[in-house]
Amino acid sequence: MVLLVIGLPLVSLVVALVAAAAPDSQVCDVDSTATCKITATPSQFQPALLNASKWIWTGENPIPGGSNIISTRPFRKNITAPCGKCSVCATIVVASDDAHTFYVNGVRIGTGAGFRQGQALFVALQPTWNLFAIAGQNLVANSPAGIMASILVHFSDGTSETFVTDESWKTLRAAPPENFQLPSTNDSNWPSAAVQGAYQNSVWGPPVLPPVLPLRGSNWIWTSDNVNGAAPVGSRAFRKTVNQCTKVAVCATVLIAADDRYTLYVNGATVGSGSSYTVADAYTIPNLHPTFNTFAINATNGGGPAGVIATILITYSDGSNETVVTDASWKAIQTIPQGFQPPLIDEFGWESAKIIGAFGVAPWGAGMVIPSA
């Protein structure tokens, strides 16, 4: 059978039919496809702010913020990249009353609980279409229930866009059906989520943003000439190569501080510089090599105590993450060799970094200011 629509050009007809069949797909004027070439470069970390997000639940209690029964409820949101753009990674901040399990494209990426402080999650994305799903739990009878989240999507061209929990999310007034978190699940007949309150105006109050990454678990490191808490004036080089052949690395988040100054490099490219041991810096790395990545630091001591400390979170395409901290597995040298920043250099003559102390050790203490996620 041939379908004819009078007055409608063939191309427009095809696009209209495709859009009707897959309303959440990336459909442009003339079937355009993003190239997904990553032109984004490392940049200062951008937080996923919650100020535009809304608390949502199912609406079983029509009063916003009202009491709900003990239950687990499903929530879903399909996010499509703008035409011509490719999604790379996302930073997510989520809070819940009482608990949540978060999925992206069917993969569980984190669990958490509490409405007073959000939880930070990091995940790699598909280029054009991604499904975000949450199993929200109300664990106390006759109490308010809600989920709040902000999703900051980074695109391959260096731009970004924030998506929030609101009435555009889908939900059910029932327990999550089997495989509710999978993209293949049809939610076209699910009702819209019910708004329970805004960030600044709800029974919960505004959640505090979590730190982008923890430094607890990381160590202050230097070269072996740092003795009795003092090191010679001058610069030192540090390197750490992460070779993960069973996964595909996509992006990374780095938290770093130094006494007294540092410049950070990834795979030979300059990421950023800083000069404080009381305020840490955070960076987003959107363009990792799939399997082999080298993080290098040029750190300078102006006199007295010397150290550099960092936490690196590598995000893989399978939804997993790997945390790398500064410790004795880093390589160090008491000079700044020419061309020390790229991968695959000869590290002959380099030593294992010396651990000066864990995060919180004197003279730096544990009061460092860490950027919010």
mmCIF file of C-alpha atoms in Angstrom, residues 139-305:
data_model
loop_
_atom_site.group_PDB
_atom_site.id
_atom_site.type_symbol
_atom_site.label_atom_id
_atom_site.label_comp_id
_atom_site.label_asym_id
_atom_site.label_seq_id
_atom_site.Cartn_x
_atom_site.Cartn_y
_atom_site.Cartn_z
ATOM 1 C CA LEU A 139 10.866 3.894 54.200
ATOM 2 C CA VAL A 140 8.765 5.529 56.927
ATOM 3 C CA ALA A 141 4.991 5.212 57.079
ATOM 4 C CA ASN A 142 2.885 8.364 56.868
ATOM 5 C CA SER A 143 5.821 10.588 55.928
ATOM 6 C CA PRO A 144 6.715 12.797 52.947
ATOM 7 C CA ALA A 145 8.392 11.117 49.975
ATOM 8 C CA GLY A 146 10.387 12.696 47.177
ATOM 9 C CA ILE A 147 13.219 12.544 44.678
ATOM 10 C CA MET A 148 15.253 15.526 43.450
ATOM 11 C CA ALA A 149 17.987 15.400 40.803
ATOM 12 C CA SER A 150 20.006 17.546 38.437
ATOM 13 C CA ILE A 151 21.684 16.020 35.366
ATOM 14 C CA LEU A 152 24.431 18.050 33.678
ATOM 15 C CA VAL A 153 25.098 16.577 30.224
ATOM 16 C CA HIS A 154 28.428 17.366 28.579
ATOM 17 C CA PHE A 155 28.467 17.371 24.766
ATOM 18 C CA SER A 156 31.366 16.556 22.471
ATOM 19 C CA ASP A 157 31.688 20.177 21.303
ATOM 20 C CA GLY A 158 32.356 21.469 24.830
ATOM 21 C CA THR A 159 28.850 22.752 25.520
ATOM 22 C CA SER A 160 26.535 21.398 28.196
ATOM 23 C CA GLU A 161 22.887 21.367 29.214
ATOM 24 C CA THR A 162 21.160 20.750 32.547
ATOM 25 C CA PHE A 163 18.077 18.555 32.945
ATOM 26 C CA VAL A 164 16.136 18.400 36.208
ATOM 27 C CA THR A 165 13.463 16.381 37.932
ATOM 28 C CA ASP A 166 10.047 17.892 37.195
ATOM 29 C CA GLU A 167 6.613 16.922 35.903
ATOM 30 C CA SER A 168 8.106 15.738 32.588
ATOM 31 C CA TRP A 169 9.363 12.573 34.314
ATOM 32 C CA LYS A 170 7.202 9.436 34.079
ATOM 33 C CA THR A 171 6.153 7.361 37.109
ATOM 34 C CA LEU A 172 3.748 4.693 38.339
ATOM 35 C CA ARG A 173 1.658 4.497 41.490
ATOM 36 C CA ALA A 174 2.943 0.975 41.973
ATOM 37 C CA ALA A 175 6.150 -0.931 42.611
ATOM 38 C CA PRO A 176 8.700 -0.775 39.786
ATOM 39 C CA PRO A 177 7.820 -3.378 37.138
ATOM 40 C CA GLU A 178 10.464 -5.851 36.062
ATOM 41 C CA ASN A 179 13.129 -4.194 33.875
ATOM 42 C CA PHE A 180 11.621 -0.742 34.433
ATOM 43 C CA GLN A 181 15.140 0.709 34.156
ATOM 44 C CA LEU A 182 15.782 -0.639 30.649
ATOM 45 C CA PRO A 183 15.503 1.613 27.577
ATOM 46 C CA SER A 184 13.357 -1.050 25.886
ATOM 47 C CA THR A 185 10.579 -0.665 28.475
ATOM 48 C CA ASN A 186 7.587 1.210 27.093
ATOM 49 C CA ASP A 187 6.528 4.042 29.416
ATOM 50 C CA SER A 188 4.227 5.817 26.955
ATOM 51 C CA ASN A 189 1.203 5.123 29.154
ATOM 52 C CA TRP A 190 2.889 6.046 32.429
ATOM 53 C CA PRO A 191 1.483 9.185 34.082
ATOM 54 C CA SER A 192 3.574 12.251 34.772
ATOM 55 C CA ALA A 193 5.352 12.690 38.079
ATOM 56 C CA ALA A 194 3.744 15.014 40.625
ATOM 57 C CA VAL A 195 5.774 17.980 41.850
ATOM 58 C CA GLN A 196 6.161 17.985 45.641
ATOM 59 C CA GLY A 197 8.081 21.228 46.011
ATOM 60 C CA ALA A 198 10.824 23.453 44.639
ATOM 61 C CA TYR A 199 14.464 23.659 45.687
ATOM 62 C CA GLN A 200 13.901 26.631 47.989
ATOM 63 C CA ASN A 201 10.259 25.930 48.819
ATOM 64 C CA SER A 202 9.415 22.465 50.118
ATOM 65 C CA VAL A 203 8.949 20.529 53.338
ATOM 66 C CA TRP A 204 12.582 19.392 53.011
ATOM 67 C CA GLY A 205 14.410 22.650 52.413
ATOM 68 C CA PRO A 206 17.290 22.940 49.923
ATOM 69 C CA PRO A 207 19.718 19.987 49.909
ATOM 70 C CA VAL A 208 23.399 20.799 50.321
ATOM 71 C CA LEU A 209 25.507 20.049 47.253
ATOM 72 C CA PRO A 210 28.053 17.268 47.839
ATOM 73 C CA PRO A 211 31.779 17.742 47.177
ATOM 74 C CA VAL A 212 32.785 16.957 43.618
ATOM 75 C CA LEU A 213 35.109 14.181 44.844
ATOM 76 C CA PRO A 214 36.569 13.214 48.224
ATOM 77 C CA LEU A 215 40.211 13.779 49.126
ATOM 78 C CA ARG A 216 39.923 11.425 52.071
ATOM 79 C CA GLY A 217 41.759 8.334 50.896
ATOM 80 C CA SER A 218 44.299 10.371 48.918
ATOM 81 C CA ASN A 219 47.811 11.229 50.100
ATOM 82 C CA TRP A 220 50.132 14.181 49.998
ATOM 83 C CA ILE A 221 53.139 13.073 47.934
ATOM 84 C CA TRP A 222 56.537 14.508 46.995
ATOM 85 C CA THR A 223 59.972 13.278 46.022
ATOM 86 C CA SER A 224 62.346 11.542 48.441
ATOM 87 C CA ASP A 225 64.251 14.766 49.171
ATOM 88 C CA ASN A 226 61.316 15.894 51.316
ATOM 89 C CA VAL A 227 62.748 15.125 54.770
ATOM 90 C CA ASN A 228 61.294 15.950 58.194
ATOM 91 C CA GLY A 229 58.492 18.021 56.693
ATOM 92 C CA ALA A 230 60.671 20.289 54.550
ATOM 93 C CA ALA A 231 61.778 20.075 50.933
ATOM 94 C CA PRO A 232 64.231 22.046 48.790
ATOM 95 C CA VAL A 233 62.927 24.968 46.789
ATOM 96 C CA GLY A 234 62.163 23.962 43.228
ATOM 97 C CA SER A 235 59.913 21.971 40.907
ATOM 98 C CA ARG A 236 59.302 18.234 40.777
ATOM 99 C CA ALA A 237 57.563 16.044 38.177
ATOM 100 C CA PHE A 238 54.998 13.317 38.924
ATOM 101 C CA ARG A 239 53.304 10.790 36.640
ATOM 102 C CA LYS A 240 50.609 8.135 36.857
ATOM 103 C CA THR A 241 49.547 5.973 33.912
ATOM 104 C CA VAL A 242 46.261 4.075 34.028
ATOM 105 C CA ASN A 243 46.223 1.182 31.557
ATOM 106 C CA GLN A 244 42.818 -0.517 31.547
ATOM 107 C CA CYS A 245 42.557 -2.907 28.609
ATOM 108 C CA THR A 246 39.220 -4.475 29.525
ATOM 109 C CA LYS A 247 37.185 -1.250 29.553
ATOM 110 C CA VAL A 248 36.770 1.890 27.460
ATOM 111 C CA ALA A 249 37.628 5.120 29.289
ATOM 112 C CA VAL A 250 35.492 8.089 28.259
ATOM 113 C CA CYS A 251 36.067 11.028 30.602
ATOM 114 C CA ALA A 252 37.547 11.919 33.974
ATOM 115 C CA THR A 253 37.060 14.292 36.879
ATOM 116 C CA VAL A 254 40.128 15.519 38.773
ATOM 117 C CA LEU A 255 40.382 17.170 42.203
ATOM 118 C CA ILE A 256 43.838 18.546 43.021
ATOM 119 C CA ALA A 257 45.751 20.895 45.350
ATOM 120 C CA ALA A 258 49.425 21.614 45.970
ATOM 121 C CA ASP A 259 51.819 23.296 48.351
ATOM 122 C CA ASP A 260 52.863 25.566 46.695
ATOM 123 C CA ARG A 261 51.940 25.395 42.947
ATOM 124 C CA TYR A 262 51.038 22.846 40.279
ATOM 125 C CA THR A 263 50.287 22.438 36.591
ATOM 126 C CA LEU A 264 48.241 19.371 35.632
ATOM 127 C CA TYR A 265 48.515 17.526 32.309
ATOM 128 C CA VAL A 266 46.548 14.640 30.802
ATOM 129 C CA ASN A 267 48.113 12.724 27.915
ATOM 130 C CA GLY A 268 50.457 15.631 27.301
ATOM 131 C CA ALA A 269 47.768 18.336 27.161
ATOM 132 C CA THR A 270 47.666 21.108 29.757
ATOM 133 C CA VAL A 271 44.579 20.930 31.973
ATOM 134 C CA GLY A 272 45.098 23.771 34.452
ATOM 135 C CA SER A 273 47.232 25.326 37.173
ATOM 136 C CA GLY A 274 46.733 26.297 40.794
ATOM 137 C CA SER A 275 48.566 27.718 43.799
ATOM 138 C CA SER A 276 46.667 26.859 46.970
ATOM 139 C CA TYR A 277 46.716 24.093 49.545
ATOM 140 C CA THR A 278 43.631 25.457 51.323
ATOM 141 C CA VAL A 279 41.314 25.486 48.268
ATOM 142 C CA ALA A 280 41.290 22.531 45.864
ATOM 143 C CA ASP A 281 40.656 22.832 42.127
ATOM 144 C CA ALA A 282 38.418 20.533 40.066
ATOM 145 C CA TYR A 283 38.568 19.784 36.343
ATOM 146 C CA THR A 284 36.540 17.883 33.758
ATOM 147 C CA ILE A 285 38.490 15.827 31.195
ATOM 148 C CA PRO A 286 36.114 14.995 28.302
ATOM 149 C CA ASN A 287 38.532 13.305 25.906
ATOM 150 C CA LEU A 288 40.387 10.364 27.422
ATOM 151 C CA HIS A 289 42.160 7.699 25.399
ATOM 152 C CA PRO A 290 40.047 4.508 25.478
ATOM 153 C CA THR A 291 42.626 2.367 27.318
ATOM 154 C CA PHE A 292 45.840 4.247 28.162
ATOM 155 C CA ASN A 293 45.903 7.567 30.023
ATOM 156 C CA THR A 294 48.753 9.423 31.704
ATOM 157 C CA PHE A 295 48.195 12.077 34.376
ATOM 158 C CA ALA A 296 51.261 14.262 34.965
ATOM 159 C CA ILE A 297 51.955 17.083 37.422
ATOM 160 C CA ASN A 298 54.624 19.779 37.557
ATOM 161 C CA ALA A 299 54.633 20.805 41.238
ATOM 162 C CA THR A 300 56.720 23.621 42.702
ATOM 163 C CA ASN A 301 57.806 24.241 46.286
ATOM 164 C CA GLY A 302 58.589 27.809 47.307
ATOM 165 C CA GLY A 303 60.122 26.702 50.603
ATOM 166 C CA GLY A 304 59.167 24.747 53.707
ATOM 167 C CA PRO A 305 56.575 21.949 53.479
#
